[in-house]
Coordinates of C-alpha atoms in Angstrom, one line a residue:
M1 CA 49.6 -57.5 39.1
N2 CA 53.4 -56.8 39.2
S3 CA 54.0 -59.8 37.1
L4 CA 52.0 -58.2 34.3
K5 CA 54.6 -55.4 34.0
K6 CA 57.1 -57.8 32.5
K7 CA 55.0 -58.8 29.6
E8 CA 56.2 -58.2 26.1
K9 CA 54.8 -55.5 23.8
V10 CA 51.4 -56.1 22.3
P11 CA 51.7 -57.6 18.8
I12 CA 50.5 -55.6 15.8
T13 CA 49.0 -58.3 13.7
T14 CA 47.9 -58.6 10.1
I15 CA 47.1 -61.8 8.2
P16 CA 50.3 -63.1 6.6
S17 CA 50.5 -63.2 2.9
V18 CA 50.3 -66.5 1.0
D19 CA 54.1 -66.7 0.6
E20 CA 54.8 -66.0 4.3
K21 CA 55.4 -68.8 6.8
C22 CA 52.7 -68.5 9.4
C23 CA 52.3 -72.0 10.8
Y24 CA 53.1 -72.5 14.5
N25 CA 53.2 -75.7 16.5
N26 CA 50.0 -75.6 18.5
P27 CA 47.1 -78.0 19.1
L28 CA 44.6 -75.9 17.1
G29 CA 46.5 -75.6 13.9
C30 CA 47.2 -72.2 12.3
F31 CA 44.3 -69.8 12.1
F32 CA 46.0 -67.7 9.4
C33 CA 46.5 -70.7 7.2
I34 CA 42.8 -71.5 7.7
M35 CA 41.8 -68.0 6.7
K36 CA 43.9 -68.3 3.4
E37 CA 42.1 -71.6 2.4
P38 CA 40.6 -70.9 -1.0
N39 CA 37.8 -73.4 -0.7
P40 CA 34.9 -71.6 1.2
S41 CA 33.4 -74.8 2.7
I42 CA 36.8 -76.0 4.1
R43 CA 37.6 -72.5 5.4
S44 CA 34.2 -72.1 7.1
N45 CA 34.5 -75.5 8.8
G46 CA 38.0 -74.8 9.9
I47 CA 37.1 -71.4 11.4
K48 CA 34.1 -72.8 13.2
N49 CA 36.2 -75.6 14.7
Y50 CA 38.9 -73.2 15.7
F51 CA 36.4 -70.9 17.5
K52 CA 35.0 -73.9 19.4
K53 CA 38.4 -75.2 20.6
M54 CA 40.1 -71.8 21.2
P55 CA 38.7 -71.3 24.8
L56 CA 39.6 -74.9 25.8
V57 CA 43.3 -74.6 25.1
D58 CA 45.6 -73.5 27.9
E59 CA 49.0 -73.4 26.1
D60 CA 48.8 -71.5 22.8
Q61 CA 51.3 -68.7 22.2
E62 CA 49.5 -67.9 18.9
L63 CA 46.3 -67.0 20.7
V64 CA 46.9 -63.3 21.3
L65 CA 48.1 -63.0 17.6
V66 CA 44.8 -64.5 16.5
L67 CA 42.8 -62.1 18.7
S68 CA 44.7 -59.1 17.4
G69 CA 44.1 -60.2 13.8
L70 CA 40.4 -60.8 14.5
W71 CA 40.2 -57.3 16.1
T72 CA 41.8 -55.8 12.9
M73 CA 39.2 -57.6 10.7
A74 CA 36.3 -56.5 13.0
M75 CA 37.4 -52.9 12.8
S76 CA 38.1 -52.9 9.0
Q77 CA 35.1 -55.1 7.9
P78 CA 32.4 -54.7 10.7
N79 CA 29.6 -55.8 8.4
D80 CA 31.2 -59.0 7.1
K81 CA 28.9 -61.8 8.0
E82 CA 31.4 -64.7 7.8
L83 CA 32.9 -64.7 11.3
P84 CA 29.7 -63.7 13.2
S85 CA 28.0 -66.6 11.5
L86 CA 30.7 -69.1 12.5
G87 CA 30.7 -68.6 16.3
I88 CA 32.9 -65.6 17.0
F89 CA 30.6 -64.2 19.7
E90 CA 30.4 -67.5 21.7
C91 CA 34.2 -67.7 21.4
M92 CA 34.8 -64.2 22.7
A93 CA 32.3 -64.6 25.6
S94 CA 34.1 -67.8 26.6
L95 CA 37.5 -66.1 26.5
I96 CA 36.4 -63.2 28.6
N97 CA 34.9 -65.6 31.2
K98 CA 38.2 -67.6 31.2
G99 CA 40.3 -64.5 31.7
I100 CA 38.1 -63.4 34.7
N101 CA 37.9 -66.8 36.4
N102 CA 41.3 -68.3 35.6
K103 CA 44.0 -65.8 36.9
S104 CA 46.9 -68.3 36.4
W105 CA 45.9 -68.7 32.7
L106 CA 45.6 -64.9 32.3
Q107 CA 49.2 -64.4 33.3
K108 CA 50.6 -67.0 31.0
N109 CA 52.2 -65.9 27.7
Q110 CA 50.4 -62.8 26.5
N111 CA 46.9 -63.8 27.6
I112 CA 46.5 -60.6 29.6
Y113 CA 45.6 -58.9 26.3
I114 CA 42.8 -61.4 25.4
P115 CA 39.8 -60.1 27.4
Y116 CA 40.4 -56.6 26.1
Y117 CA 40.5 -57.7 22.4
A118 CA 37.6 -60.1 22.9
A119 CA 35.3 -57.3 24.2
H120 CA 36.6 -54.9 21.5
I121 CA 35.7 -57.4 18.8
I122 CA 32.2 -57.7 20.2
G123 CA 31.8 -53.9 20.2
S124 CA 33.2 -53.5 16.7
Y125 CA 30.8 -56.0 15.2
T126 CA 27.7 -54.7 17.0
M127 CA 28.5 -51.0 16.5
N128 CA 26.3 -50.4 13.4
N129 CA 24.6 -53.8 12.8
V130 CA 21.4 -54.7 14.7
E131 CA 21.5 -58.3 13.2
F132 CA 25.0 -58.9 14.8
A133 CA 23.8 -57.2 18.0
M134 CA 20.9 -59.7 18.3
K135 CA 23.2 -62.6 17.6
A136 CA 25.7 -61.5 20.1
L137 CA 23.1 -61.2 22.8
D138 CA 21.7 -64.6 22.0
C139 CA 25.3 -66.0 22.3
G140 CA 25.5 -64.8 25.9
V141 CA 28.0 -61.9 25.6
L142 CA 26.2 -59.7 28.1
V143 CA 27.1 -61.4 31.3
P144 CA 30.9 -61.6 30.7
L145 CA 30.8 -57.9 29.5
L146 CA 29.0 -57.0 32.7
E147 CA 31.8 -58.7 34.8
L148 CA 34.4 -56.5 33.0
L149 CA 32.2 -53.5 33.6
K150 CA 32.1 -54.3 37.4
G151 CA 35.9 -53.9 37.4
Q152 CA 37.0 -57.5 37.5
M153 CA 40.1 -56.4 35.6
T154 CA 41.0 -52.8 35.0
W155 CA 39.7 -49.5 33.5
V156 CA 41.1 -50.5 30.1
E157 CA 38.7 -53.5 29.9
Q158 CA 35.9 -51.4 31.4
R159 CA 36.2 -49.0 28.4
V160 CA 35.7 -51.7 25.7
A161 CA 33.0 -53.4 27.8
I162 CA 30.8 -50.3 28.2
R163 CA 31.3 -49.5 24.5
A164 CA 29.9 -53.0 23.6
I165 CA 27.0 -52.8 26.1
G166 CA 26.2 -49.3 24.8
H167 CA 25.8 -50.7 21.3
L168 CA 23.6 -53.5 22.5
A169 CA 21.4 -51.1 24.4
S170 CA 21.0 -48.6 21.5
Y171 CA 18.9 -51.0 19.4
E172 CA 15.2 -51.4 20.0
K173 CA 15.4 -55.2 19.3
T174 CA 18.2 -55.8 21.8
F175 CA 17.4 -53.2 24.5
K176 CA 15.0 -55.6 26.3
G177 CA 17.7 -58.1 26.7
V178 CA 20.0 -55.5 28.2
A179 CA 17.2 -54.1 30.4
I180 CA 17.0 -57.3 32.4
Y181 CA 20.0 -55.9 34.3
E182 CA 19.0 -52.3 34.0
E183 CA 19.4 -51.2 37.6
E184 CA 22.8 -52.8 37.9
I185 CA 24.0 -51.4 34.6
V186 CA 22.7 -47.9 35.3
K187 CA 24.4 -47.8 38.7
L188 CA 27.7 -49.1 37.2
A189 CA 27.5 -46.5 34.3
M190 CA 26.8 -43.7 36.8
K191 CA 29.7 -44.7 39.0
L192 CA 32.0 -45.0 36.0
A193 CA 31.0 -41.6 34.6
S194 CA 31.7 -40.0 38.0
T195 CA 34.9 -41.8 39.0
C196 CA 36.7 -42.9 35.8
L197 CA 38.9 -39.8 35.4
E198 CA 40.1 -40.2 39.0
V199 CA 40.8 -44.0 38.4
V200 CA 42.7 -43.4 35.2
Y201 CA 44.8 -40.7 36.8
K202 CA 45.5 -42.7 39.9
E203 CA 46.3 -46.0 38.1
F204 CA 48.1 -44.6 35.1
V205 CA 48.6 -40.9 34.3
G206 CA 49.5 -39.9 37.9
V207 CA 51.8 -42.8 38.5
K208 CA 55.1 -41.2 39.5
G209 CA 57.5 -44.0 38.5
L210 CA 56.9 -44.8 34.8
N211 CA 58.2 -48.4 35.4
M212 CA 55.3 -48.8 37.8
R213 CA 52.7 -48.5 35.0
L214 CA 51.2 -51.8 33.9
K215 CA 53.2 -52.7 30.8
Y216 CA 50.2 -54.1 28.9
H217 CA 48.3 -50.8 29.4
C218 CA 51.2 -48.9 27.9
D219 CA 51.4 -51.3 25.0
L220 CA 47.6 -51.3 24.3
L221 CA 47.6 -47.5 24.4
T222 CA 50.4 -46.9 22.0
R223 CA 50.5 -50.3 20.1
G224 CA 54.0 -50.8 21.6
V225 CA 55.7 -47.9 19.8
G226 CA 55.0 -44.8 21.9
G227 CA 56.8 -42.8 24.5
L228 CA 55.6 -41.0 27.6
E229 CA 53.9 -38.2 25.8
M230 CA 51.9 -40.5 23.5
E231 CA 50.9 -42.7 26.5
N232 CA 49.5 -39.8 28.4
S233 CA 47.8 -38.4 25.3
K234 CA 46.1 -41.7 24.6
A235 CA 45.2 -42.3 28.2
E236 CA 43.5 -38.9 28.2
E237 CA 41.6 -39.8 25.0
W238 CA 40.6 -43.2 26.4
A239 CA 39.5 -41.8 29.8
S240 CA 37.3 -39.3 28.0
Q241 CA 35.8 -42.0 25.8
L242 CA 35.1 -44.1 28.9
Q243 CA 33.2 -41.3 30.5
C244 CA 31.3 -40.4 27.3
W245 CA 30.4 -44.0 26.5
S246 CA 29.1 -44.3 30.1
L247 CA 26.9 -41.3 29.4
H248 CA 25.8 -42.8 26.1
L249 CA 24.7 -46.0 27.9
L250 CA 22.7 -43.9 30.4
N251 CA 21.2 -42.0 27.5
C252 CA 19.8 -45.3 26.2
F253 CA 17.9 -45.8 29.4
A254 CA 16.9 -42.2 30.0
I255 CA 15.4 -41.7 26.5
K256 CA 13.1 -44.7 27.3
E257 CA 12.3 -43.1 30.7
R258 CA 13.9 -46.0 32.6
C259 CA 15.7 -45.7 36.0
L260 CA 15.2 -41.9 36.1
N261 CA 15.0 -42.1 39.8
L262 CA 18.6 -43.2 39.9
I263 CA 19.9 -41.0 37.1
C264 CA 18.2 -37.8 38.5
E265 CA 20.0 -38.1 41.9
Q266 CA 21.0 -34.5 42.8
N267 CA 24.7 -35.0 43.3
F268 CA 25.0 -36.9 40.0
L269 CA 23.1 -34.2 38.2
K270 CA 25.6 -31.6 39.4
E271 CA 28.5 -33.7 38.3
L272 CA 26.8 -34.3 35.0
S273 CA 26.5 -30.6 34.2
E274 CA 30.3 -30.3 34.6
M275 CA 31.2 -33.2 32.4
W276 CA 32.3 -32.5 28.9
G277 CA 34.1 -34.3 26.1
G278 CA 37.4 -32.4 26.8
L279 CA 40.0 -31.6 24.2
A280 CA 40.5 -35.3 23.4
N281 CA 36.8 -36.0 22.6
Y282 CA 35.4 -32.8 21.2
T283 CA 32.6 -34.6 19.2
S284 CA 30.8 -35.6 22.4
P285 CA 28.3 -33.2 24.1
G286 CA 29.3 -34.8 27.5
G287 CA 26.9 -34.4 30.4
V288 CA 24.7 -31.8 28.7
G289 CA 23.5 -34.3 26.2
L290 CA 22.0 -36.5 28.9
I291 CA 20.6 -33.5 30.7
R292 CA 18.8 -32.4 27.6
V293 CA 17.2 -35.9 27.3
L294 CA 16.1 -35.6 31.0
C295 CA 14.5 -32.2 30.2
Y296 CA 12.1 -33.9 27.9
N297 CA 10.6 -35.8 30.8
K298 CA 8.5 -34.1 33.5
D299 CA 10.2 -35.8 36.4
G300 CA 13.6 -35.1 34.9
R301 CA 12.7 -31.4 34.6
R302 CA 11.5 -31.3 38.2
C303 CA 14.8 -32.8 39.5
I304 CA 17.0 -30.5 37.3
A305 CA 15.1 -27.4 38.3
E306 CA 15.9 -28.2 42.0
S307 CA 19.6 -27.9 41.4
N308 CA 20.8 -24.3 41.2
D309 CA 24.3 -25.5 40.2
V310 CA 22.9 -27.3 37.2
I311 CA 21.0 -24.2 36.0
K312 CA 24.0 -22.0 36.4
N313 CA 26.1 -24.4 34.4
L314 CA 23.5 -24.5 31.7
C315 CA 23.4 -20.7 31.6
N316 CA 27.2 -20.5 31.2
L317 CA 27.0 -23.0 28.4
S318 CA 24.2 -21.1 26.6
R319 CA 26.4 -17.9 26.7
S320 CA 29.5 -19.5 25.3
S321 CA 30.9 -20.3 21.9
D322 CA 31.0 -24.0 22.7
D323 CA 29.7 -26.3 19.9
W324 CA 27.0 -27.5 22.3
Q325 CA 25.7 -24.0 23.2
Y326 CA 22.4 -24.8 21.5
M327 CA 21.9 -27.8 23.9
G328 CA 22.2 -25.5 27.0
T329 CA 19.7 -23.1 25.5
D330 CA 17.3 -26.0 24.7
C331 CA 17.4 -27.2 28.3
L332 CA 16.6 -23.8 29.7
L333 CA 13.7 -23.3 27.2
L334 CA 12.3 -26.7 28.1
L335 CA 12.4 -25.8 31.8
L336 CA 10.8 -22.4 31.2
A337 CA 8.0 -23.9 29.1
D338 CA 6.9 -26.2 31.9
S339 CA 4.6 -24.4 34.3
G340 CA 5.8 -26.7 37.1
T341 CA 9.5 -25.6 36.7
R342 CA 9.2 -22.2 35.1
Y343 CA 9.3 -20.1 38.2
K344 CA 11.9 -22.2 39.9
V345 CA 14.5 -21.3 37.1
L346 CA 13.2 -18.0 35.8
E347 CA 15.3 -15.9 38.1
V348 CA 18.6 -17.4 37.0
A349 CA 17.7 -18.3 33.4
S350 CA 16.2 -14.9 32.5
M351 CA 19.4 -13.1 33.4
C352 CA 21.2 -15.2 30.9
L353 CA 18.7 -15.6 28.1
V354 CA 18.0 -11.9 27.8
D355 CA 21.4 -11.6 26.1
L356 CA 20.3 -14.1 23.4
I357 CA 17.0 -12.6 22.3
E358 CA 18.4 -11.3 19.1
L359 CA 19.9 -14.6 18.0
R360 CA 19.0 -15.5 14.4
T361 CA 20.4 -19.0 14.0
L362 CA 22.0 -21.5 16.5
G363 CA 22.6 -25.2 16.1
G364 CA 21.0 -25.3 12.6
R365 CA 17.8 -23.6 13.9
S366 CA 16.4 -20.3 12.7
N367 CA 14.6 -17.5 14.7
V368 CA 16.1 -18.7 18.0
G369 CA 15.9 -15.3 19.5
N370 CA 12.2 -15.0 18.8
T371 CA 11.6 -18.4 20.4
I372 CA 13.6 -17.3 23.5
T373 CA 11.5 -14.0 23.6
R374 CA 8.2 -15.8 23.4
T375 CA 9.2 -18.3 26.1
L376 CA 10.4 -15.6 28.5
L377 CA 7.4 -13.3 27.9
A378 CA 4.8 -16.1 28.1
D379 CA 2.1 -14.9 30.6
F380 CA 4.3 -11.9 31.5
K381 CA 1.5 -9.3 31.3
Q382 CA -1.1 -11.6 32.9
R383 CA 1.0 -12.9 35.9
K384 CA 3.3 -10.1 36.9
V385 CA 2.3 -10.6 40.5
K386 CA 3.9 -14.1 40.4
I387 CA 7.3 -12.6 39.6
K388 CA 8.5 -11.3 43.0
N389 CA 12.2 -10.7 42.1
I390 CA 12.7 -7.1 41.0
G391 CA 15.7 -8.0 38.8
V392 CA 13.6 -10.5 36.8
Q393 CA 10.8 -7.9 36.4
Q394 CA 13.3 -5.4 35.1
V395 CA 14.7 -8.0 32.7
L396 CA 11.3 -8.9 31.3
E397 CA 10.3 -5.3 31.0
E398 CA 13.6 -4.7 29.0
I399 CA 12.7 -7.5 26.7
W400 CA 9.2 -6.3 26.2
G401 CA 10.4 -2.7 25.5
L402 CA 13.0 -3.9 23.0
K403 CA 11.2 -6.6 21.2
V404 CA 7.6 -5.3 21.3
D405 CA 7.3 -1.6 21.9
R406 CA 10.5 -0.4 20.2
K407 CA 10.0 -2.7 17.3
K408 CA 6.6 -1.3 16.7
R409 CA 7.8 2.3 16.9
E410 CA 10.6 1.7 14.4
Q411 CA 8.5 -0.4 12.0
N412 CA 7.2 2.6 10.0
M413 CA 10.2 4.9 10.4
S414 CA 11.2 6.8 7.3
D415 CA 14.5 6.4 5.5
E416 CA 15.4 10.0 6.3
K417 CA 14.7 9.5 10.0
L418 CA 16.8 6.3 9.9
E419 CA 19.7 8.0 8.3
E420 CA 19.5 10.9 10.7
K421 CA 19.7 8.5 13.6
R422 CA 22.6 6.7 12.0
V423 CA 24.6 9.9 11.8
M424 CA 23.8 10.8 15.4
V425 CA 24.8 7.3 16.6
S426 CA 28.1 7.5 14.7
L427 CA 28.8 10.9 16.3
M428 CA 28.0 9.6 19.8
K429 CA 30.2 6.6 19.2
Q430 CA 33.1 8.8 18.2
Q431 CA 32.6 10.8 21.4
G432 CA 32.8 7.7 23.4
N433 CA 36.0 6.6 21.7
N434 CA 37.6 9.9 22.4
S435 CA 36.6 9.7 26.1
F436 CA 38.0 6.2 26.2
W437 CA 41.4 7.2 24.9
L438 CA 41.5 10.0 27.4
G439 CA 41.0 7.5 30.2
K440 CA 37.5 8.6 31.0
I441 CA 36.1 5.1 31.0
E442 CA 32.8 5.8 32.8
E443 CA 32.1 8.7 30.5
A444 CA 32.8 6.6 27.4
M445 CA 30.5 3.9 28.7
M446 CA 27.7 6.4 29.1
K447 CA 28.1 7.6 25.5
Y448 CA 28.0 4.0 24.2
S449 CA 24.8 3.4 26.2
E450 CA 23.2 6.6 24.9
A451 CA 24.1 5.5 21.3
L452 CA 22.6 2.1 21.9
D453 CA 19.3 3.6 23.1
L454 CA 19.1 5.7 20.0
C455 CA 20.4 3.2 17.4
P456 CA 17.5 1.5 15.4
L457 CA 17.3 -2.3 15.9
R458 CA 17.9 -2.9 12.2
F459 CA 21.4 -1.4 12.3
R460 CA 22.9 -4.7 13.6
K461 CA 26.5 -4.0 12.7
E462 CA 26.5 -0.6 14.5
R463 CA 24.9 -2.1 17.6
I464 CA 27.5 -5.0 17.6
V465 CA 30.3 -2.4 17.8
L466 CA 28.5 -0.4 20.5
Y467 CA 27.9 -3.4 22.7
S468 CA 31.4 -4.6 22.3
N469 CA 32.9 -1.2 23.1
R470 CA 30.8 -0.8 26.2
A471 CA 31.9 -4.3 27.3
Q472 CA 35.5 -3.2 27.0
C473 CA 34.8 -0.3 29.4
K474 CA 33.1 -2.6 31.8
L475 CA 36.0 -5.0 31.5
L476 CA 38.5 -2.3 32.5
L477 CA 36.3 -1.4 35.5
G478 CA 36.4 -5.0 36.6
E479 CA 32.6 -5.6 36.0
A480 CA 33.0 -9.1 34.5
N481 CA 29.3 -10.0 34.6
D482 CA 28.2 -6.9 32.7
A483 CA 31.1 -7.4 30.2
I484 CA 29.9 -11.0 29.5
S485 CA 26.3 -9.7 29.0
D486 CA 27.3 -7.0 26.5
T487 CA 29.7 -9.2 24.6
T488 CA 27.1 -12.0 24.4
K489 CA 24.6 -9.5 22.9
A490 CA 27.2 -8.4 20.4
L491 CA 27.9 -12.0 19.4
S492 CA 24.2 -12.8 19.1
L493 CA 23.8 -9.9 16.6
S494 CA 26.9 -11.1 14.6
S495 CA 26.4 -13.1 11.4
P496 CA 27.2 -15.9 11.6
T497 CA 26.6 -16.3 15.4
N498 CA 29.7 -15.9 17.6
S499 CA 31.8 -14.4 14.8
H500 CA 32.8 -10.9 16.1
A501 CA 36.5 -11.3 17.0
K502 CA 36.9 -8.4 19.5
S503 CA 33.8 -9.5 21.4
L504 CA 35.1 -13.1 21.7
W505 CA 38.4 -11.9 23.1
R506 CA 36.7 -9.6 25.6
R507 CA 34.3 -12.2 26.8
S508 CA 37.2 -14.6 27.1
Q509 CA 38.9 -12.2 29.4
A510 CA 35.7 -11.6 31.4
Y511 CA 35.2 -15.4 31.9
D512 CA 38.8 -15.6 32.9
M513 CA 38.2 -13.0 35.6
K514 CA 35.3 -15.1 36.9
G515 CA 37.4 -18.3 36.9
L516 CA 35.3 -20.0 34.2
A517 CA 38.2 -21.6 32.3
K518 CA 36.3 -23.7 29.8
E519 CA 34.2 -20.8 28.6
S520 CA 37.2 -18.6 28.4
L521 CA 39.1 -21.2 26.4
M522 CA 36.3 -21.7 23.9
D523 CA 36.0 -18.0 23.2
C524 CA 39.7 -17.6 22.9
I525 CA 39.9 -20.4 20.3
M526 CA 37.1 -18.9 18.3
F527 CA 38.8 -15.5 18.5
V528 CA 41.9 -16.9 16.9
N529 CA 39.7 -18.6 14.3
C530 CA 38.1 -15.3 13.5
C531 CA 41.5 -13.6 13.2
F532 CA 42.4 -16.1 10.5
K533 CA 39.1 -15.8 8.6
M534 CA 39.5 -12.0 8.5
N535 CA 42.8 -12.5 6.8
S536 CA 41.7 -15.4 4.5
S537 CA 41.3 -13.0 1.6
S538 CA 44.9 -11.8 1.9
S539 CA 47.7 -12.6 -0.6
S540 CA 49.6 -15.9 -0.3
S541 CA 52.6 -14.1 1.0
M542 CA 50.6 -12.5 3.8
K543 CA 49.0 -15.8 4.7
K544 CA 52.5 -17.3 5.3
N545 CA 53.2 -14.6 7.8
M546 CA 50.0 -14.8 9.7
R547 CA 50.6 -15.4 13.3
I548 CA 48.6 -16.3 16.4
P549 CA 48.5 -13.3 18.7
Y550 CA 50.8 -13.9 21.7
Y551 CA 48.3 -12.8 24.3
A552 CA 45.8 -15.4 22.8
V553 CA 48.3 -18.2 23.0
R554 CA 49.0 -17.3 26.7
M555 CA 45.3 -17.4 27.4
I556 CA 44.8 -20.7 25.6
N557 CA 47.8 -22.3 27.5
K558 CA 46.5 -21.0 30.8
Q559 CA 43.0 -22.3 30.3
M560 CA 44.0 -25.6 28.9
E561 CA 46.0 -26.3 32.1
S562 CA 42.9 -25.3 34.1
T563 CA 40.5 -27.5 32.0
W564 CA 42.9 -30.4 31.7
L565 CA 40.7 -33.6 31.9
F566 CA 42.5 -34.9 35.0
K567 CA 42.8 -31.5 36.8
N568 CA 40.3 -32.3 39.5
A569 CA 41.7 -35.9 39.9
Q570 CA 45.1 -34.4 40.2
L571 CA 44.0 -32.1 43.0
K572 CA 42.2 -34.8 44.8
A573 CA 45.2 -37.1 44.6
C574 CA 47.5 -34.5 46.2
D575 CA 48.0 -34.3 49.9
G576 CA 48.3 -30.8 51.1
V577 CA 47.1 -29.3 47.8
S578 CA 47.7 -25.7 48.7
E579 CA 51.3 -26.4 49.8
K580 CA 52.1 -28.4 46.7
L581 CA 50.6 -25.9 44.3
N582 CA 52.9 -23.2 45.8
Q583 CA 56.0 -25.3 45.4
P584 CA 58.0 -24.8 42.2
H585 CA 57.9 -27.7 39.7
D586 CA 61.1 -29.4 38.7
E587 CA 62.3 -28.8 35.2
P588 CA 61.3 -32.1 33.7
Q589 CA 57.7 -31.6 34.9
V590 CA 57.6 -28.1 33.5
R591 CA 59.0 -29.2 30.1
Q592 CA 56.4 -32.1 30.0
K593 CA 53.6 -29.7 30.8
E594 CA 54.8 -27.3 28.0
K595 CA 54.8 -30.2 25.6
I596 CA 51.3 -31.2 26.5
N597 CA 50.1 -27.6 26.0
V598 CA 51.8 -27.3 22.6
R599 CA 50.3 -30.6 21.5
A600 CA 46.8 -29.7 22.8
T601 CA 47.0 -26.3 21.1
R602 CA 47.9 -27.9 17.8
I603 CA 45.0 -30.4 18.2
L604 CA 42.5 -27.6 19.0
L605 CA 43.6 -25.5 16.1
Q606 CA 43.3 -28.4 13.6
K607 CA 39.9 -29.5 14.9
K608 CA 38.5 -25.9 14.8
G609 CA 39.6 -25.5 11.2
F610 CA 42.6 -23.3 11.6
I611 CA 45.3 -22.8 8.9
E612 CA 48.2 -25.2 9.3
G613 CA 51.8 -24.3 9.1
L614 CA 51.6 -21.1 11.3
S615 CA 54.6 -19.0 11.8
S616 CA 55.8 -17.8 15.2
I617 CA 53.5 -16.0 17.5
S618 CA 53.4 -12.2 17.5
E619 CA 53.6 -9.8 20.4
E620 CA 50.4 -8.4 21.9
P621 CA 49.6 -4.9 20.7
Q622 CA 50.1 -2.3 23.3
L623 CA 47.2 0.1 22.9
I624 CA 47.4 2.1 26.1
E625 CA 50.1 4.2 24.5
K626 CA 47.5 6.1 22.4
G627 CA 45.8 7.4 25.5
E628 CA 46.5 7.8 29.2
I629 CA 44.2 5.3 30.9
S630 CA 44.6 6.3 34.6
K631 CA 46.7 4.1 36.8
T632 CA 43.8 4.1 39.3
K633 CA 41.7 2.2 36.7
L634 CA 44.5 -0.3 36.2
E635 CA 44.9 -0.8 39.9
I636 CA 41.1 -1.4 40.2
I637 CA 41.4 -4.1 37.6
D638 CA 44.4 -5.7 39.3
R639 CA 42.7 -5.6 42.7
D640 CA 39.3 -6.8 41.7
S641 CA 40.1 -9.4 39.1
K642 CA 43.7 -10.3 39.9
K643 CA 43.9 -11.2 36.3
Y644 CA 45.8 -9.5 33.5
V645 CA 43.4 -7.7 31.1
F646 CA 44.6 -6.8 27.6
T647 CA 42.8 -3.9 25.9
Q648 CA 42.1 -3.6 22.3
T649 CA 41.2 -0.7 20.0
V650 CA 37.7 0.5 20.4

């Protein structure tokens, strides 16, 4: 493949204008001249003949220009019937076969680009058009696409091949044709989903010498005009798409309950629960989308319930501010609603879902908390004996006491009684605040707990603050799990959901203490978002001076490095990982990493709807000055968590 590194840059082709000279000396004539022919009949015959002869010609320097132009037309006019009706699918299938079977032809001129463009053209025309998908299948595109999927060339061609096959499999009318090879396709898609990040890192991103990268890969990624940063950025985006499109193809089979015995293999399910779209592909639910499809099937639920790792990952997702939080919650509820899997997952799931029982809306659905409550308490009074775990019993008793007994008691409470309780709660909260600033963290935590027991359920705003304040105390004591629980309860009470800034920041720190980088990152991003929304009503002069808190930027940069799409691939590729991680990076590598973090931060902020044109970051507020939090407490934090913990005003 070394000869491929010397190829010229990929052409960026548009159809020449009428006045431009576009004729070349080649046996087929000029495709662009044919396309400009004003007579429809002559143009159609010319295009049809050109498509028939194109795969038969060995020497044609114009060929890659034509393919690039066809790709542009397919992307810009995917529903135009002219080219699909004139034999473009047969032509593309023949060109892919020729590239796979004739290596000498592939390395001539710029033919190395042709299989990529051919598969991309097929995928673009079949993306949203079932008629074109049926025609493409009849024209025999599936077999050559499968050869690309098997890795006959490189991961770049696999990406466009699985995209095209995914479109063919997504239509009812073409699925049967694809399903002829279902076992082979499913195995290939599973392998790609599991290994594609390592392959892309090994073959491209992690290549030490930049001149060792395949030149045509660099040109396809950046259209011949990019540098190192753009190449790495696009490679990350394409690798994420390759994984997500593999999962989409598996979805097409899983939703029809095909090959579930293969998809539900335990090791793959564990890997699946850890796959996500990443920063480069935030619109994809990643592995949880496929897991939710499997949860609608009895055999799928049984296999998922047997994996404790999958259940834990679903719990972490359901208590995060990730866009796909509702999918994690859906999966847990489906498992709990099935009598065959309920008691296998109840112990782990109940400890998580108890924090969400006061949710109002999530993922466009209302009364989510009541649904969770009903599911958890189903047959609770009748089958207590079946619940052997004391912790689970206590959790269910807590839910019953809060959502049933306490709700009944407060239902007919008078306004005078409610106001009396409000005053008492406010007083107890103030006592807790005073104890906190005096460094009496345990005493403050007890005051907040007493106030929560007294505070009526309808006073949601007051309870948000109390839960969040108690979480801060637990955070300072190094009790990360309890801090996550309290902050999640506060965020469930907030309106809209996950909109209480201080709780988001505190949960981000708690997740950081537990080493859950993705969850910490999502909460920190949402925290910054809430900070801007709180200031959205400010004057224009104040908006110009709005800054991202420095401590939030540090957390985001830290977690983005930990959640980098190729992080695991990077670790696997390193020999003597522990030694290399302790060695200082050279300056160029450090500068490159900083560039990546800055770029990714900008992308995240834009995609989450943040204000553009931000000024410089501000320093973190130092709040310990107002009170003397004992050094002992800080030492406990440092010893137990080994993470920095920033406090905020309670």
